[in-house]
Amino acid sequence: MAFQCQRDCYMQEFVTSVVACSPGEMKQEINGKKETVKGFNVKLQDTILFPEGGGQPDDHGLIGDVPVLRVTRQGAEAVHFVSSALEVGQEVQLKVDWERRFDHMQQHSGQHLITAIAESMFGYKTTSWELGRQRSTIELDTPSMKPAQMEALEAAVNEKIRAHVPVAVQVLSLDDPALEQVRSRGLPDDAAGPIRIIDIEGVDVNMCCGTHVSNLSHLQVIKLLGTEKGKKNKTNLLFLVGNRVLKYAEKSYSTERSLVSLLKTGPDYHVDTVDKIQKTVKGLQKSNLGLLRDVAVLIAQNFKSNPERGNFFTLHKKEGDNEFMSIIANEIGTEETLVFLTVGEEKGPGLFLLAGPSGKVSELGPRVLEMLQGKGAGKNGRFQGKVNSMARRGEVETLIQEHCKNEQ
């Protein structure tokens, strides 16, 4: 059985009836976490909402005024997951999220076109593909693809778009001998009924359950973004089709204008300008680190030269790293002096070092970790690590000072 969305991919509204409605649940990503959502599984007499399959995500839309959160396929039936129950037998109007649907039509038909041309030009077969939220990927059975090949492929697919090549849908029975001439990666185990064929005139004939444009001109344009190393000696080809290309161009232009304002140079000079800035920053960082090391030595020497110094030294500095703290501890000497050093934000995350006599450090280290919400370890008279908050740093100082007094 072919759904109405497969018979007429351009239909945006449709009247049908509810066949079944039962309680169900689905996993949904909410604020970056997957949570189980309870609702209802609804089966309709027919549907214009495409169920996920063939590398294509499902459609979104409405049944009446109830949002459809997911559409899946179970054998020959489509199951619509909704938050509210619907009465069996009632007549309902479906509305498809057309922007999402047409985007999927463009990306899917674009994939068919790229796959067919890549195979005819270079013999590279497609082994899988993914329609992503921002960009899509075709896995090609080749270890690499040269830039010149990608350029030629992009030119060839866009030439077909400009030629207004029609795209037709055929429906063949499972025993039709014509199926032997159709490109396919195989049918799903639960395939039922006739087989749907997408025929790009003179370019490709392929089994597919997805929604497609009726003419390649509706793709507008295809942009190949580049390649990435794939699994098992294969290559992933990244691409955009149609409205995604326009959005990509708009975003790229906006970024370009921002860079012009920040760098005070034209787009042609951005790479060179950023390269110079990076080299300058690296030089300044190197100089800053050298100065910071000198400061560490001076801090330690100043403490050691103080005739009234005690057996405890503490310091917090926003700028610094583990080496900065180690230099101070080494210069002071921790055989008799307990040193507590921190670097980072005043009440935010950072680093700490507790150094001194082994017994004192072993006793105080875990308590310092707990108070500063940190992670770390210690040995040989040193306990150091990362902390999530310096908010209780003052309390830690008081704790260590009192411990030193009790030891006197």
PDB file of C-alpha atoms in Angstrom, residues 72-261:
ATOM      1  CA  THR A  72       6.472   5.520  12.195  1.00  0.00           C
ATOM      2  CA  ARG A  73       5.729   2.616   9.868  1.00  0.00           C
ATOM      3  CA  GLN A  74       4.524  -0.760  11.083  1.00  0.00           C
ATOM      4  CA  GLY A  75       4.302  -3.076   8.100  1.00  0.00           C
ATOM      5  CA  ALA A  76       1.782  -1.535   5.732  1.00  0.00           C
ATOM      6  CA  GLU A  77       0.445   0.952   8.312  1.00  0.00           C
ATOM      7  CA  ALA A  78       1.542   4.381   9.539  1.00  0.00           C
ATOM      8  CA  VAL A  79       1.363   5.074  13.287  1.00  0.00           C
ATOM      9  CA  HIS A  80       0.950   8.697  14.414  1.00  0.00           C
ATOM     10  CA  PHE A  81       2.047   9.519  17.969  1.00  0.00           C
ATOM     11  CA  VAL A  82      -0.008  12.333  19.545  1.00  0.00           C
ATOM     12  CA  SER A  83      -0.477  13.721  23.066  1.00  0.00           C
ATOM     13  CA  SER A  84      -4.304  13.602  23.075  1.00  0.00           C
ATOM     14  CA  ALA A  85      -6.643  10.667  22.385  1.00  0.00           C
ATOM     15  CA  LEU A  86      -8.760  10.686  19.223  1.00  0.00           C
ATOM     16  CA  GLU A  87     -12.128   8.994  18.816  1.00  0.00           C
ATOM     17  CA  VAL A  88     -12.151   5.925  16.558  1.00  0.00           C
ATOM     18  CA  GLY A  89     -14.310   6.498  13.493  1.00  0.00           C
ATOM     19  CA  GLN A  90     -14.230  10.286  13.620  1.00  0.00           C
ATOM     20  CA  GLU A  91     -13.377  12.231  10.489  1.00  0.00           C
ATOM     21  CA  VAL A  92     -10.248  14.371  10.847  1.00  0.00           C
ATOM     22  CA  GLN A  93      -8.311  16.853   8.741  1.00  0.00           C
ATOM     23  CA  LEU A  94      -4.563  16.438   8.384  1.00  0.00           C
ATOM     24  CA  LYS A  95      -2.155  19.295   7.768  1.00  0.00           C
ATOM     25  CA  VAL A  96       1.489  18.702   6.953  1.00  0.00           C
ATOM     26  CA  ASP A  97       4.341  20.976   8.072  1.00  0.00           C
ATOM     27  CA  TRP A  98       5.034  21.988   4.480  1.00  0.00           C
ATOM     28  CA  GLU A  99       8.373  23.708   5.061  1.00  0.00           C
ATOM     29  CA  ARG A 100       9.778  20.546   6.639  1.00  0.00           C
ATOM     30  CA  ARG A 101       8.160  18.279   4.014  1.00  0.00           C
ATOM     31  CA  PHE A 102       9.433  20.245   1.010  1.00  0.00           C
ATOM     32  CA  ASP A 103      12.903  20.413   2.545  1.00  0.00           C
ATOM     33  CA  HIS A 104      12.911  16.615   2.861  1.00  0.00           C
ATOM     34  CA  MET A 105      11.652  16.268  -0.729  1.00  0.00           C
ATOM     35  CA  GLN A 106      14.507  18.448  -1.972  1.00  0.00           C
ATOM     36  CA  GLN A 107      17.201  16.648   0.013  1.00  0.00           C
ATOM     37  CA  HIS A 108      15.925  13.167  -0.882  1.00  0.00           C
ATOM     38  CA  SER A 109      15.523  13.803  -4.608  1.00  0.00           C
ATOM     39  CA  GLY A 110      18.893  15.557  -4.551  1.00  0.00           C
ATOM     40  CA  GLN A 111      20.444  12.439  -3.017  1.00  0.00           C
ATOM     41  CA  HIS A 112      18.991  10.254  -5.789  1.00  0.00           C
ATOM     42  CA  LEU A 113      20.439  12.599  -8.404  1.00  0.00           C
ATOM     43  CA  ILE A 114      23.900  12.826  -6.811  1.00  0.00           C
ATOM     44  CA  THR A 115      23.999   9.048  -6.270  1.00  0.00           C
ATOM     45  CA  ALA A 116      23.072   8.298  -9.898  1.00  0.00           C
ATOM     46  CA  ILE A 117      25.552  10.773 -11.404  1.00  0.00           C
ATOM     47  CA  ALA A 118      28.398   9.744  -9.065  1.00  0.00           C
ATOM     48  CA  GLU A 119      27.944   6.143 -10.153  1.00  0.00           C
ATOM     49  CA  SER A 120      27.673   6.915 -13.874  1.00  0.00           C
ATOM     50  CA  MET A 121      30.647   9.311 -13.892  1.00  0.00           C
ATOM     51  CA  PHE A 122      33.066   7.538 -11.544  1.00  0.00           C
ATOM     52  CA  GLY A 123      31.574   4.152 -10.722  1.00  0.00           C
ATOM     53  CA  TYR A 124      31.153   5.152  -7.059  1.00  0.00           C
ATOM     54  CA  LYS A 125      28.172   3.299  -5.585  1.00  0.00           C
ATOM     55  CA  THR A 126      26.146   4.681  -2.686  1.00  0.00           C
ATOM     56  CA  THR A 127      26.086   2.305   0.309  1.00  0.00           C
ATOM     57  CA  SER A 128      23.973   4.487   2.647  1.00  0.00           C
ATOM     58  CA  TRP A 129      22.819   8.043   3.201  1.00  0.00           C
ATOM     59  CA  GLU A 130      21.501  10.271   5.986  1.00  0.00           C
ATOM     60  CA  LEU A 131      19.158  13.256   5.748  1.00  0.00           C
ATOM     61  CA  GLY A 132      20.504  15.461   8.551  1.00  0.00           C
ATOM     62  CA  ARG A 133      18.932  18.470  10.224  1.00  0.00           C
ATOM     63  CA  GLN A 134      21.431  20.920   8.721  1.00  0.00           C
ATOM     64  CA  ARG A 135      23.293  18.949   6.059  1.00  0.00           C
ATOM     65  CA  SER A 136      22.985  15.513   4.491  1.00  0.00           C
ATOM     66  CA  THR A 137      25.528  12.776   3.840  1.00  0.00           C
ATOM     67  CA  ILE A 138      25.995  10.148   1.143  1.00  0.00           C
ATOM     68  CA  GLU A 139      28.337   7.255   1.901  1.00  0.00           C
ATOM     69  CA  LEU A 140      30.241   6.362  -1.281  1.00  0.00           C
ATOM     70  CA  ASP A 141      32.056   3.082  -1.792  1.00  0.00           C
ATOM     71  CA  THR A 142      35.441   4.671  -2.481  1.00  0.00           C
ATOM     72  CA  PRO A 143      38.360   5.447  -0.153  1.00  0.00           C
ATOM     73  CA  SER A 144      38.633   9.031  -1.432  1.00  0.00           C
ATOM     74  CA  MET A 145      37.249  11.584  -3.844  1.00  0.00           C
ATOM     75  CA  LYS A 146      39.446  14.150  -5.567  1.00  0.00           C
ATOM     76  CA  PRO A 147      38.485  17.848  -5.523  1.00  0.00           C
ATOM     77  CA  ALA A 148      38.311  17.862  -9.327  1.00  0.00           C
ATOM     78  CA  GLN A 149      35.842  14.948  -9.245  1.00  0.00           C
ATOM     79  CA  MET A 150      33.644  16.731  -6.724  1.00  0.00           C
ATOM     80  CA  GLU A 151      33.702  19.879  -8.855  1.00  0.00           C
ATOM     81  CA  ALA A 152      32.715  17.894 -11.967  1.00  0.00           C
ATOM     82  CA  LEU A 153      29.953  16.077 -10.045  1.00  0.00           C
ATOM     83  CA  GLU A 154      28.493  19.340  -8.729  1.00  0.00           C
ATOM     84  CA  ALA A 155      28.470  20.827 -12.218  1.00  0.00           C
ATOM     85  CA  ALA A 156      26.783  17.718 -13.662  1.00  0.00           C
ATOM     86  CA  VAL A 157      23.942  17.542 -11.099  1.00  0.00           C
ATOM     87  CA  ASN A 158      23.176  21.248 -11.422  1.00  0.00           C
ATOM     88  CA  GLU A 159      23.104  20.885 -15.206  1.00  0.00           C
ATOM     89  CA  LYS A 160      20.337  18.287 -14.798  1.00  0.00           C
ATOM     90  CA  ILE A 161      18.430  20.694 -12.536  1.00  0.00           C
ATOM     91  CA  ARG A 162      18.634  23.430 -15.184  1.00  0.00           C
ATOM     92  CA  ALA A 163      17.396  20.941 -17.785  1.00  0.00           C
ATOM     93  CA  HIS A 164      14.018  20.621 -15.982  1.00  0.00           C
ATOM     94  CA  VAL A 165      14.183  16.821 -15.978  1.00  0.00           C
ATOM     95  CA  PRO A 166      10.836  15.293 -14.878  1.00  0.00           C
ATOM     96  CA  VAL A 167      10.576  12.866 -11.950  1.00  0.00           C
ATOM     97  CA  ALA A 168       7.840  10.227 -12.114  1.00  0.00           C
ATOM     98  CA  VAL A 169       6.520   7.662  -9.634  1.00  0.00           C
ATOM     99  CA  GLN A 170       5.749   4.113 -10.768  1.00  0.00           C
ATOM    100  CA  VAL A 171       4.137   1.348  -8.724  1.00  0.00           C
ATOM    101  CA  LEU A 172       5.167  -2.229  -9.616  1.00  0.00           C
ATOM    102  CA  SER A 173       4.162  -5.576  -8.146  1.00  0.00           C
ATOM    103  CA  LEU A 174       6.762  -7.667  -6.341  1.00  0.00           C
ATOM    104  CA  ASP A 175       6.854 -10.198  -9.201  1.00  0.00           C
ATOM    105  CA  ASP A 176       7.193  -7.628 -11.994  1.00  0.00           C
ATOM    106  CA  PRO A 177      10.301  -8.497 -14.086  1.00  0.00           C
ATOM    107  CA  ALA A 178      10.927  -4.769 -14.551  1.00  0.00           C
ATOM    108  CA  LEU A 179      12.159  -4.674 -10.943  1.00  0.00           C
ATOM    109  CA  GLU A 180      15.344  -6.450 -12.031  1.00  0.00           C
ATOM    110  CA  GLN A 181      16.397  -3.304 -13.895  1.00  0.00           C
ATOM    111  CA  VAL A 182      15.800  -1.028 -10.909  1.00  0.00           C
ATOM    112  CA  ARG A 183      18.638   0.180  -8.665  1.00  0.00           C
ATOM    113  CA  SER A 184      18.076  -0.836  -5.049  1.00  0.00           C
ATOM    114  CA  ARG A 185      19.919  -1.610  -1.800  1.00  0.00           C
ATOM    115  CA  GLY A 186      17.252  -4.184  -0.934  1.00  0.00           C
ATOM    116  CA  LEU A 187      13.751  -4.187   0.539  1.00  0.00           C
ATOM    117  CA  PRO A 188      12.988  -4.092   4.273  1.00  0.00           C
ATOM    118  CA  ASP A 189      11.968  -7.403   5.850  1.00  0.00           C
ATOM    119  CA  ASP A 190       8.418  -6.170   6.514  1.00  0.00           C
ATOM    120  CA  ALA A 191       7.865  -4.777   3.004  1.00  0.00           C
ATOM    121  CA  ALA A 192       4.265  -5.307   1.913  1.00  0.00           C
ATOM    122  CA  GLY A 193       2.292  -4.678  -1.239  1.00  0.00           C
ATOM    123  CA  PRO A 194       3.487  -3.081  -4.483  1.00  0.00           C
ATOM    124  CA  ILE A 195       6.916  -1.506  -4.909  1.00  0.00           C
ATOM    125  CA  ARG A 196       7.264   2.225  -5.480  1.00  0.00           C
ATOM    126  CA  ILE A 197       9.772   3.333  -8.125  1.00  0.00           C
ATOM    127  CA  ILE A 198      11.217   6.850  -8.485  1.00  0.00           C
ATOM    128  CA  ASP A 199      12.101   7.490 -12.127  1.00  0.00           C
ATOM    129  CA  ILE A 200      14.310  10.510 -12.915  1.00  0.00           C
ATOM    130  CA  GLU A 201      13.894  10.554 -16.667  1.00  0.00           C
ATOM    131  CA  GLY A 202      17.032   9.374 -18.436  1.00  0.00           C
ATOM    132  CA  VAL A 203      19.059   9.556 -15.205  1.00  0.00           C
ATOM    133  CA  ASP A 204      17.966   6.995 -12.619  1.00  0.00           C
ATOM    134  CA  VAL A 205      15.297   4.432 -11.759  1.00  0.00           C
ATOM    135  CA  ASN A 206      15.310   3.468  -8.092  1.00  0.00           C
ATOM    136  CA  MET A 207      13.117   1.784  -5.473  1.00  0.00           C
ATOM    137  CA  CYS A 208      12.166   4.273  -2.775  1.00  0.00           C
ATOM    138  CA  CYS A 209       9.398   4.899  -0.247  1.00  0.00           C
ATOM    139  CA  GLY A 210      10.237   8.584   0.323  1.00  0.00           C
ATOM    140  CA  THR A 211       8.663  11.839  -0.827  1.00  0.00           C
ATOM    141  CA  HIS A 212      10.160  13.481  -3.926  1.00  0.00           C
ATOM    142  CA  VAL A 213       9.829  16.497  -6.205  1.00  0.00           C
ATOM    143  CA  SER A 214       8.044  16.070  -9.532  1.00  0.00           C
ATOM    144  CA  ASN A 215      10.747  17.866 -11.519  1.00  0.00           C
ATOM    145  CA  LEU A 216      14.458  18.372 -10.865  1.00  0.00           C
ATOM    146  CA  SER A 217      13.980  22.122 -11.338  1.00  0.00           C
ATOM    147  CA  HIS A 218      12.232  22.136  -7.934  1.00  0.00           C
ATOM    148  CA  LEU A 219      15.597  21.296  -6.362  1.00  0.00           C
ATOM    149  CA  GLN A 220      16.778  24.825  -7.307  1.00  0.00           C
ATOM    150  CA  VAL A 221      20.476  24.088  -6.741  1.00  0.00           C
ATOM    151  CA  ILE A 222      22.823  21.523  -5.175  1.00  0.00           C
ATOM    152  CA  LYS A 223      25.983  22.428  -3.263  1.00  0.00           C
ATOM    153  CA  LEU A 224      28.584  19.781  -2.403  1.00  0.00           C
ATOM    154  CA  LEU A 225      30.274  20.922   0.809  1.00  0.00           C
ATOM    155  CA  GLY A 226      33.147  18.456   0.865  1.00  0.00           C
ATOM    156  CA  THR A 227      34.067  14.960   1.983  1.00  0.00           C
ATOM    157  CA  GLU A 228      34.963  13.209   5.223  1.00  0.00           C
ATOM    158  CA  LYS A 229      36.640   9.882   5.837  1.00  0.00           C
ATOM    159  CA  GLY A 230      33.953   7.240   6.264  1.00  0.00           C
ATOM    160  CA  LYS A 231      33.857   3.771   7.778  1.00  0.00           C
ATOM    161  CA  LYS A 232      35.497   0.708   6.205  1.00  0.00           C
ATOM    162  CA  ASN A 233      37.492   2.580   3.568  1.00  0.00           C
ATOM    163  CA  LYS A 234      34.512   4.630   2.355  1.00  0.00           C
ATOM    164  CA  THR A 235      33.954   8.354   1.806  1.00  0.00           C
ATOM    165  CA  ASN A 236      31.146  10.540   3.184  1.00  0.00           C
ATOM    166  CA  LEU A 237      30.014  13.230   0.732  1.00  0.00           C
ATOM    167  CA  LEU A 238      28.324  16.225   2.416  1.00  0.00           C
ATOM    168  CA  PHE A 239      25.694  18.185   0.492  1.00  0.00           C
ATOM    169  CA  LEU A 240      22.897  20.758   0.620  1.00  0.00           C
ATOM    170  CA  VAL A 241      19.913  21.114  -1.703  1.00  0.00           C
ATOM    171  CA  GLY A 242      17.528  23.958  -2.512  1.00  0.00           C
ATOM    172  CA  ASN A 243      16.422  26.180   0.346  1.00  0.00           C
ATOM    173  CA  ARG A 244      19.254  24.864   2.514  1.00  0.00           C
ATOM    174  CA  VAL A 245      21.747  26.314   0.031  1.00  0.00           C
ATOM    175  CA  LEU A 246      20.020  29.701   0.245  1.00  0.00           C
ATOM    176  CA  LYS A 247      20.058  29.628   4.060  1.00  0.00           C
ATOM    177  CA  TYR A 248      23.710  28.573   4.016  1.00  0.00           C
ATOM    178  CA  ALA A 249      24.573  31.454   1.689  1.00  0.00           C
ATOM    179  CA  GLU A 250      22.641  33.925   3.864  1.00  0.00           C
ATOM    180  CA  LYS A 251      24.411  32.720   7.021  1.00  0.00           C
ATOM    181  CA  SER A 252      27.820  32.782   5.309  1.00  0.00           C
ATOM    182  CA  TYR A 253      27.232  36.323   4.054  1.00  0.00           C
ATOM    183  CA  SER A 254      26.169  37.483   7.521  1.00  0.00           C
ATOM    184  CA  THR A 255      29.349  35.965   8.977  1.00  0.00           C
ATOM    185  CA  GLU A 256      31.403  37.615   6.244  1.00  0.00           C
ATOM    186  CA  ARG A 257      29.932  41.056   7.011  1.00  0.00           C
ATOM    187  CA  SER A 258      30.663  40.572  10.736  1.00  0.00           C
ATOM    188  CA  LEU A 259      34.268  39.653   9.950  1.00  0.00           C
ATOM    189  CA  VAL A 260      34.636  42.728   7.716  1.00  0.00           C
ATOM    190  CA  SER A 261      33.528  44.871  10.656  1.00  0.00           C
TER     191      SER A 261
END
